[in-house]
PDB file of C-alpha atoms in Angstrom:
ATOM      1  CA  MET U  12       6.556  10.904  -4.681  1.00 96.00           C
ATOM      2  CA  ARG U  13       9.119  11.960  -2.101  1.00 98.00           C
ATOM      3  CA  ILE U  14      10.989  15.266  -2.299  1.00 98.00           C
ATOM      4  CA  ASP U  15      13.902  16.071   0.004  1.00 98.00           C
ATOM      5  CA  ILE U  16      15.078  19.685  -0.079  1.00 98.00           C
ATOM      6  CA  LEU U  17      18.548  20.387   1.328  1.00 98.00           C
ATOM      7  CA  THR U  18      18.923  23.935   2.616  1.00 98.00           C
ATOM      8  CA  LEU U  19      20.710  26.131   5.135  1.00 96.00           C
ATOM      9  CA  PHE U  20      17.455  27.977   5.891  1.00 96.00           C
ATOM     10  CA  PRO U  21      14.681  25.443   6.577  1.00 97.00           C
ATOM     11  CA  ASN U  22      12.328  27.997   8.136  1.00 97.00           C
ATOM     12  CA  MET U  23      11.878  29.636   4.737  1.00 97.00           C
ATOM     13  CA  PHE U  24       9.657  26.693   3.753  1.00 98.00           C
ATOM     14  CA  ASP U  25       7.176  26.922   6.649  1.00 96.00           C
ATOM     15  CA  GLY U  26       4.463  28.881   4.834  1.00 96.00           C
ATOM     16  CA  PHE U  27       5.076  27.153   1.527  1.00 97.00           C
ATOM     17  CA  LEU U  28       4.233  23.704   2.933  1.00 96.00           C
ATOM     18  CA  THR U  29       1.285  24.732   5.104  1.00 96.00           C
ATOM     19  CA  GLU U  30      -0.922  26.616   2.646  1.00 96.00           C
ATOM     20  CA  SER U  31      -3.130  25.981  -0.387  1.00 94.00           C
ATOM     21  CA  ILE U  32      -2.538  23.154  -2.869  1.00 93.00           C
ATOM     22  CA  MET U  33       0.782  22.062  -1.373  1.00 96.00           C
ATOM     23  CA  LYS U  34      -0.801  21.574   2.030  1.00 96.00           C
ATOM     24  CA  ARG U  35      -3.649  19.521   0.528  1.00 95.00           C
ATOM     25  CA  ALA U  36      -1.286  17.379  -1.566  1.00 96.00           C
ATOM     26  CA  ILE U  37       0.722  16.492   1.537  1.00 97.00           C
ATOM     27  CA  LYS U  38      -2.416  15.801   3.579  1.00 96.00           C
ATOM     28  CA  LYS U  39      -3.775  13.503   0.820  1.00 95.00           C
ATOM     29  CA  GLU U  40      -0.381  11.725   0.799  1.00 96.00           C
ATOM     30  CA  LYS U  41       0.178  12.482  -2.872  1.00 95.00           C
ATOM     31  CA  VAL U  42       3.659  13.714  -1.994  1.00 97.00           C
ATOM     32  CA  LYS U  43       6.004  13.606   0.979  1.00 98.00           C
ATOM     33  CA  ILE U  44       8.271  16.637   1.352  1.00 98.00           C
ATOM     34  CA  ASN U  45      11.160  16.758   3.802  1.00 98.00           C
ATOM     35  CA  ILE U  46      13.142  19.909   4.526  1.00 98.00           C
ATOM     36  CA  ILE U  47      16.665  18.919   5.551  1.00 98.00           C
ATOM     37  CA  ASP U  48      19.031  21.320   7.302  1.00 98.00           C
ATOM     38  CA  ILE U  49      22.516  20.908   5.822  1.00 97.00           C
ATOM     39  CA  ARG U  50      23.994  22.226   9.068  1.00 97.00           C
ATOM     40  CA  ASP U  51      22.925  19.003  10.778  1.00 97.00           C
ATOM     41  CA  TYR U  52      25.492  17.152   8.675  1.00 98.00           C
ATOM     42  CA  THR U  53      28.606  19.272   9.155  1.00 97.00           C
ATOM     43  CA  PRO U  54      31.573  17.760  11.035  1.00 95.00           C
ATOM     44  CA  TYR U  55      32.901  21.237  11.839  1.00 93.00           C
ATOM     45  CA  LYS U  56      32.534  23.225  15.024  1.00 89.00           C
ATOM     46  CA  ASN U  57      29.755  25.786  15.468  1.00 91.00           C
ATOM     47  CA  ASN U  58      27.764  24.168  12.618  1.00 93.00           C
ATOM     48  CA  GLN U  59      30.122  25.679  10.040  1.00 95.00           C
ATOM     49  CA  VAL U  60      29.017  25.074   6.432  1.00 96.00           C
ATOM     50  CA  ASP U  61      30.976  27.752   4.524  1.00 94.00           C
ATOM     51  CA  ASP U  62      34.480  29.150   4.286  1.00 94.00           C
ATOM     52  CA  TYR U  63      36.718  31.467   2.260  1.00 93.00           C
ATOM     53  CA  GLN U  64      37.746  30.254  -1.179  1.00 92.00           C
ATOM     54  CA  PHE U  65      41.227  29.044  -1.985  1.00 91.00           C
ATOM     55  CA  GLY U  66      43.094  31.495  -4.199  1.00 90.00           C
ATOM     56  CA  GLY U  67      41.276  34.495  -2.807  1.00 87.00           C
ATOM     57  CA  GLY U  68      38.121  36.211  -3.935  1.00 86.00           C
ATOM     58  CA  GLY U  69      34.961  37.720  -2.546  1.00 84.00           C
ATOM     59  CA  GLY U  70      32.230  35.872  -0.715  1.00 88.00           C
ATOM     60  CA  MET U  71      31.925  32.634   1.222  1.00 92.00           C
ATOM     61  CA  ILE U  72      31.713  29.194  -0.403  1.00 93.00           C
ATOM     62  CA  MET U  73      29.512  26.277   0.668  1.00 94.00           C
ATOM     63  CA  MET U  74      31.764  23.473   1.860  1.00 96.00           C
ATOM     64  CA  CYS U  75      31.504  20.110   0.167  1.00 96.00           C
ATOM     65  CA  GLU U  76      31.613  17.779   3.184  1.00 97.00           C
ATOM     66  CA  PRO U  77      28.281  18.781   4.824  1.00 97.00           C
ATOM     67  CA  VAL U  78      26.474  18.532   1.482  1.00 97.00           C
ATOM     68  CA  PHE U  79      28.012  15.139   0.659  1.00 98.00           C
ATOM     69  CA  ASN U  80      27.054  13.851   4.102  1.00 98.00           C
ATOM     70  CA  ALA U  81      23.462  15.064   3.737  1.00 98.00           C
ATOM     71  CA  VAL U  82      22.956  13.615   0.250  1.00 98.00           C
ATOM     72  CA  GLU U  83      24.587  10.291   1.041  1.00 98.00           C
ATOM     73  CA  SER U  84      22.410   9.849   4.129  1.00 98.00           C
ATOM     74  CA  ILE U  85      19.202   9.851   2.061  1.00 98.00           C
ATOM     75  CA  ARG U  86      20.175   8.843  -1.471  1.00 98.00           C
ATOM     76  CA  THR U  87      18.837   5.543  -2.826  1.00 97.00           C
ATOM     77  CA  GLU U  88      18.721   3.816  -6.210  1.00 96.00           C
ATOM     78  CA  ASP U  89      15.470   5.700  -6.924  1.00 97.00           C
ATOM     79  CA  SER U  90      16.902   9.137  -6.171  1.00 98.00           C
ATOM     80  CA  THR U  91      17.452  11.934  -8.668  1.00 98.00           C
ATOM     81  CA  VAL U  92      19.684  14.708  -7.316  1.00 98.00           C
ATOM     82  CA  ILE U  93      19.032  18.200  -8.649  1.00 98.00           C
ATOM     83  CA  LEU U  94      21.535  20.992  -8.128  1.00 97.00           C
ATOM     84  CA  LEU U  95      20.129  24.506  -8.543  1.00 96.00           C
ATOM     85  CA  THR U  96      22.757  26.486 -10.424  1.00 94.00           C
ATOM     86  CA  PRO U  97      23.135  29.042 -13.255  1.00 92.00           C
ATOM     87  CA  ARG U  98      24.952  26.288 -15.176  1.00 93.00           C
ATOM     88  CA  GLY U  99      21.731  24.312 -15.492  1.00 95.00           C
ATOM     89  CA  GLN U 100      19.251  24.139 -18.322  1.00 94.00           C
ATOM     90  CA  THR U 101      16.406  26.617 -17.899  1.00 96.00           C
ATOM     91  CA  TYR U 102      13.462  24.985 -16.159  1.00 97.00           C
ATOM     92  CA  ASN U 103      10.201  24.712 -18.109  1.00 95.00           C
ATOM     93  CA  GLU U 104       6.857  22.894 -18.154  1.00 93.00           C
ATOM     94  CA  SER U 105       8.146  19.871 -20.050  1.00 93.00           C
ATOM     95  CA  LYS U 106      10.805  19.371 -17.365  1.00 96.00           C
ATOM     96  CA  ALA U 107       8.078  19.593 -14.713  1.00 96.00           C
ATOM     97  CA  TYR U 108       6.163  16.787 -16.449  1.00 94.00           C
ATOM     98  CA  GLU U 109       9.359  14.740 -16.580  1.00 96.00           C
ATOM     99  CA  LEU U 110      10.194  15.205 -12.906  1.00 96.00           C
ATOM    100  CA  LYS U 111       6.702  14.517 -11.577  1.00 94.00           C
ATOM    101  CA  ASP U 112       7.136  10.836 -12.461  1.00 94.00           C
ATOM    102  CA  LYS U 113      10.314  10.453 -10.398  1.00 96.00           C
ATOM    103  CA  LYS U 114      10.012   8.432  -7.197  1.00 97.00           C
ATOM    104  CA  HIS U 115      12.479  10.490  -5.171  1.00 98.00           C
ATOM    105  CA  LEU U 116      13.917  13.944  -5.804  1.00 98.00           C
ATOM    106  CA  ILE U 117      16.736  15.494  -3.812  1.00 98.00           C
ATOM    107  CA  ILE U 118      16.998  19.250  -4.426  1.00 98.00           C
ATOM    108  CA  ILE U 119      20.141  21.042  -3.223  1.00 98.00           C
ATOM    109  CA  CYS U 120      19.781  24.759  -2.487  1.00 97.00           C
ATOM    110  CA  GLY U 121      22.911  26.839  -2.802  1.00 91.00           C
ATOM    111  CA  HIS U 122      23.738  29.984  -0.897  1.00 86.00           C
ATOM    112  CA  TYR U 123      26.526  32.528  -0.414  1.00 79.00           C
ATOM    113  CA  GLU U 124      28.991  32.955  -3.295  1.00 81.00           C
ATOM    114  CA  GLY U 125      28.544  29.448  -4.644  1.00 87.00           C
ATOM    115  CA  PHE U 126      29.275  25.743  -4.223  1.00 91.00           C
ATOM    116  CA  ASP U 127      32.586  24.052  -3.749  1.00 95.00           C
ATOM    117  CA  GLU U 128      33.146  22.664  -7.248  1.00 95.00           C
ATOM    118  CA  ARG U 129      33.187  19.077  -5.974  1.00 96.00           C
ATOM    119  CA  ILE U 130      29.510  19.307  -5.019  1.00 97.00           C
ATOM    120  CA  TYR U 131      28.646  19.196  -8.715  1.00 96.00           C
ATOM    121  CA  THR U 132      29.716  15.546  -8.800  1.00 97.00           C
ATOM    122  CA  LEU U 133      26.666  14.677  -6.666  1.00 98.00           C
ATOM    123  CA  ALA U 134      24.157  15.973  -9.204  1.00 98.00           C
ATOM    124  CA  ASP U 135      22.164  13.955 -11.713  1.00 98.00           C
ATOM    125  CA  GLU U 136      20.733  17.169 -13.160  1.00 97.00           C
ATOM    126  CA  LEU U 137      21.645  20.854 -13.116  1.00 97.00           C
ATOM    127  CA  VAL U 138      18.658  23.205 -13.186  1.00 97.00           C
ATOM    128  CA  SER U 139      18.300  26.976 -13.485  1.00 96.00           C
ATOM    129  CA  ILE U 140      15.081  29.001 -13.289  1.00 96.00           C
ATOM    130  CA  GLY U 141      16.397  31.879 -15.401  1.00 95.00           C
ATOM    131  CA  ASN U 142      19.201  34.252 -16.225  1.00 94.00           C
ATOM    132  CA  PHE U 143      19.228  36.173 -12.967  1.00 93.00           C
ATOM    133  CA  ILE U 144      20.860  35.773  -9.561  1.00 90.00           C
ATOM    134  CA  LEU U 145      19.118  35.134  -6.238  1.00 92.00           C
ATOM    135  CA  THR U 146      20.586  35.042  -2.733  1.00 91.00           C
ATOM    136  CA  GLY U 147      19.926  31.307  -2.515  1.00 94.00           C
ATOM    137  CA  GLY U 148      18.223  28.289  -4.020  1.00 96.00           C
ATOM    138  CA  GLU U 149      15.264  28.195  -1.643  1.00 97.00           C
ATOM    139  CA  LEU U 150      12.838  30.149  -3.831  1.00 97.00           C
ATOM    140  CA  PRO U 151      13.740  28.149  -6.971  1.00 97.00           C
ATOM    141  CA  ALA U 152      13.277  24.929  -4.977  1.00 98.00           C
ATOM    142  CA  MET U 153       9.782  26.050  -3.974  1.00 98.00           C
ATOM    143  CA  MET U 154       8.917  27.011  -7.547  1.00 98.00           C
ATOM    144  CA  ILE U 155      10.073  23.696  -8.971  1.00 98.00           C
ATOM    145  CA  THR U 156       8.327  21.713  -6.240  1.00 98.00           C
ATOM    146  CA  ASP U 157       5.062  23.614  -6.734  1.00 97.00           C
ATOM    147  CA  SER U 158       5.161  23.245 -10.510  1.00 96.00           C
ATOM    148  CA  LEU U 159       5.575  19.470 -10.505  1.00 95.00           C
ATOM    149  CA  VAL U 160       3.457  18.548  -7.457  1.00 96.00           C
ATOM    150  CA  ARG U 161       0.372  20.134  -9.034  1.00 94.00           C
ATOM    151  CA  LEU U 162       0.846  17.754 -11.998  1.00 94.00           C
ATOM    152  CA  ILE U 163       0.659  14.621  -9.842  1.00 94.00           C
ATOM    153  CA  ASP U 164      -2.565  12.678 -10.406  1.00 92.00           C
ATOM    154  CA  GLY U 165      -5.218  13.674  -7.893  1.00 92.00           C
ATOM    155  CA  VAL U 166      -3.606  16.895  -6.674  1.00 94.00           C
ATOM    156  CA  ILE U 167      -5.795  19.114  -8.868  1.00 90.00           C
ATOM    157  CA  THR U 168      -8.487  18.233 -11.396  1.00 80.00           C
ATOM    158  CA  SER U 169      -7.324  16.974 -14.784  1.00 72.00           C
ATOM    159  CA  THR U 170      -9.522  19.507 -16.589  1.00 67.00           C
ATOM    160  CA  SER U 171      -7.571  22.322 -14.914  1.00 67.00           C
ATOM    161  CA  LEU U 172      -4.397  21.029 -16.562  1.00 70.00           C
ATOM    162  CA  GLU U 173      -5.812  20.442 -20.028  1.00 64.00           C
ATOM    163  CA  TYR U 174      -5.471  23.929 -21.554  1.00 60.00           C
ATOM    164  CA  GLU U 175      -2.857  25.548 -19.358  1.00 63.00           C
ATOM    165  CA  SER U 176      -0.215  27.934 -20.571  1.00 64.00           C
ATOM    166  CA  PHE U 177       2.724  26.231 -22.322  1.00 69.00           C
ATOM    167  CA  ASN U 178       0.703  23.169 -23.314  1.00 68.00           C
ATOM    168  CA  ASP U 179       1.293  22.790 -27.083  1.00 79.00           C
ATOM    169  CA  ASN U 180       3.627  25.813 -26.809  1.00 84.00           C
ATOM    170  CA  LEU U 181       0.633  28.124 -26.434  1.00 90.00           C
ATOM    171  CA  LEU U 182      -0.494  30.413 -23.638  1.00 91.00           C
ATOM    172  CA  ASP U 183      -3.826  29.888 -21.908  1.00 91.00           C
ATOM    173  CA  TYR U 184      -7.041  31.400 -23.254  1.00 92.00           C
ATOM    174  CA  PRO U 185      -8.672  34.395 -21.471  1.00 93.00           C
ATOM    175  CA  VAL U 186     -11.183  33.604 -18.724  1.00 93.00           C
ATOM    176  CA  TYR U 187     -14.015  35.641 -17.209  1.00 94.00           C
ATOM    177  CA  THR U 188     -16.420  35.503 -14.277  1.00 94.00           C
ATOM    178  CA  LYS U 189     -19.086  37.787 -12.757  1.00 95.00           C
ATOM    179  CA  PRO U 190     -20.091  40.481 -13.507  1.00 95.00           C
ATOM    180  CA  ARG U 191     -20.891  40.171 -17.228  1.00 95.00           C
ATOM    181  CA  GLU U 192     -20.135  43.867 -17.709  1.00 95.00           C
ATOM    182  CA  PHE U 193     -17.630  45.920 -15.717  1.00 95.00           C
ATOM    183  CA  ARG U 194     -16.737  49.543 -16.504  1.00 96.00           C
ATOM    184  CA  GLY U 195     -17.623  49.100 -20.132  1.00 95.00           C
ATOM    185  CA  MET U 196     -15.714  45.825 -20.500  1.00 94.00           C
ATOM    186  CA  GLU U 197     -18.030  42.937 -21.420  1.00 96.00           C
ATOM    187  CA  VAL U 198     -17.645  39.176 -21.397  1.00 95.00           C
ATOM    188  CA  PRO U 199     -17.473  37.876 -25.013  1.00 95.00           C
ATOM    189  CA  GLU U 200     -20.917  36.795 -26.147  1.00 95.00           C
ATOM    190  CA  VAL U 201     -19.634  33.427 -27.407  1.00 96.00           C
ATOM    191  CA  LEU U 202     -18.970  32.351 -23.803  1.00 96.00           C
ATOM    192  CA  LEU U 203     -22.578  32.995 -22.829  1.00 96.00           C
ATOM    193  CA  ASN U 204     -24.514  31.101 -25.523  1.00 92.00           C
ATOM    194  CA  GLY U 205     -23.918  27.547 -24.239  1.00 93.00           C
ATOM    195  CA  ASN U 206     -22.596  26.302 -27.593  1.00 96.00           C
ATOM    196  CA  HIS U 207     -19.527  24.357 -26.471  1.00 95.00           C
ATOM    197  CA  LYS U 208     -18.268  23.736 -29.994  1.00 96.00           C
ATOM    198  CA  LEU U 209     -18.103  27.486 -30.633  1.00 96.00           C
ATOM    199  CA  ILE U 210     -16.642  28.094 -27.191  1.00 95.00           C
ATOM    200  CA  ASN U 211     -13.832  25.604 -27.810  1.00 94.00           C
ATOM    201  CA  GLU U 212     -13.110  27.120 -31.223  1.00 95.00           C
ATOM    202  CA  TYR U 213     -13.027  30.608 -29.705  1.00 96.00           C
ATOM    203  CA  ARG U 214     -10.693  29.525 -26.916  1.00 94.00           C
ATOM    204  CA  GLU U 215      -8.275  27.797 -29.272  1.00 93.00           C
ATOM    205  CA  SER U 216      -8.230  30.871 -31.499  1.00 96.00           C
ATOM    206  CA  GLU U 217      -7.572  33.091 -28.492  1.00 94.00           C
ATOM    207  CA  ARG U 218      -4.678  30.899 -27.339  1.00 92.00           C
ATOM    208  CA  LYS U 219      -2.976  31.444 -30.678  1.00 94.00           C
ATOM    209  CA  ARG U 220      -3.738  35.179 -30.727  1.00 95.00           C
ATOM    210  CA  ILE U 221      -2.445  35.771 -27.197  1.00 94.00           C
ATOM    211  CA  THR U 222       0.698  33.721 -27.775  1.00 93.00           C
ATOM    212  CA  GLN U 223       1.383  35.610 -31.001  1.00 95.00           C
ATOM    213  CA  LYS U 224       0.948  38.930 -29.188  1.00 95.00           C
ATOM    214  CA  TYR U 225       2.804  38.273 -25.927  1.00 95.00           C
ATOM    215  CA  ARG U 226       5.149  35.289 -26.415  1.00 92.00           C
ATOM    216  CA  LYS U 227       5.946  34.953 -30.094  1.00 93.00           C
ATOM    217  CA  ASP U 228       9.076  33.023 -29.095  1.00 90.00           C
ATOM    218  CA  LEU U 229       6.885  30.041 -28.155  1.00 87.00           C
ATOM    219  CA  LEU U 230       5.478  29.593 -31.633  1.00 88.00           C
TER     220      LEU U 230
END
């Protein structure tokens, strides 16, 4: 898989790509991630990428020409262009599974007051990460990239994915490690007896209980 992220602030991705699972996925060549500076594609002086909006109003608007130039320089028949915007459908785990099978993703990060409306014509999909506003699309781009890269075969073990939260619309079961007792809180005895049938039954029951308690909307 190849992921190209278009941004005005490429340095924001330095730590994201050089730590933990993302770093290992890139090193194992499970994914190729390119951070593309939109400013490199502007025809305007002083690397200008934004301007005041026609008709008046607060804030600066991302200009369409630099974004069109950037997308068109890398887009192929295999590309899926994602625009991060409040207009999009809310991102979830099923969308992550869908995107992880794409050959090439182009993710456009917004900034300032918004996009020139014509930029929307570039998008194959509009995606939002929730009903709140951020200063730019860089953090959502990292979140989406992280969520789908970890699903690619060989990035993490398949058993780690089997009972994760949101699989089957249920949250994950509770997990414990050493010590067996801490400040009066003990590990459930069923996890210590080695009976895997009982352990699996307990974990499935706990998934339902926890989902009912904390995220009833998933049921």
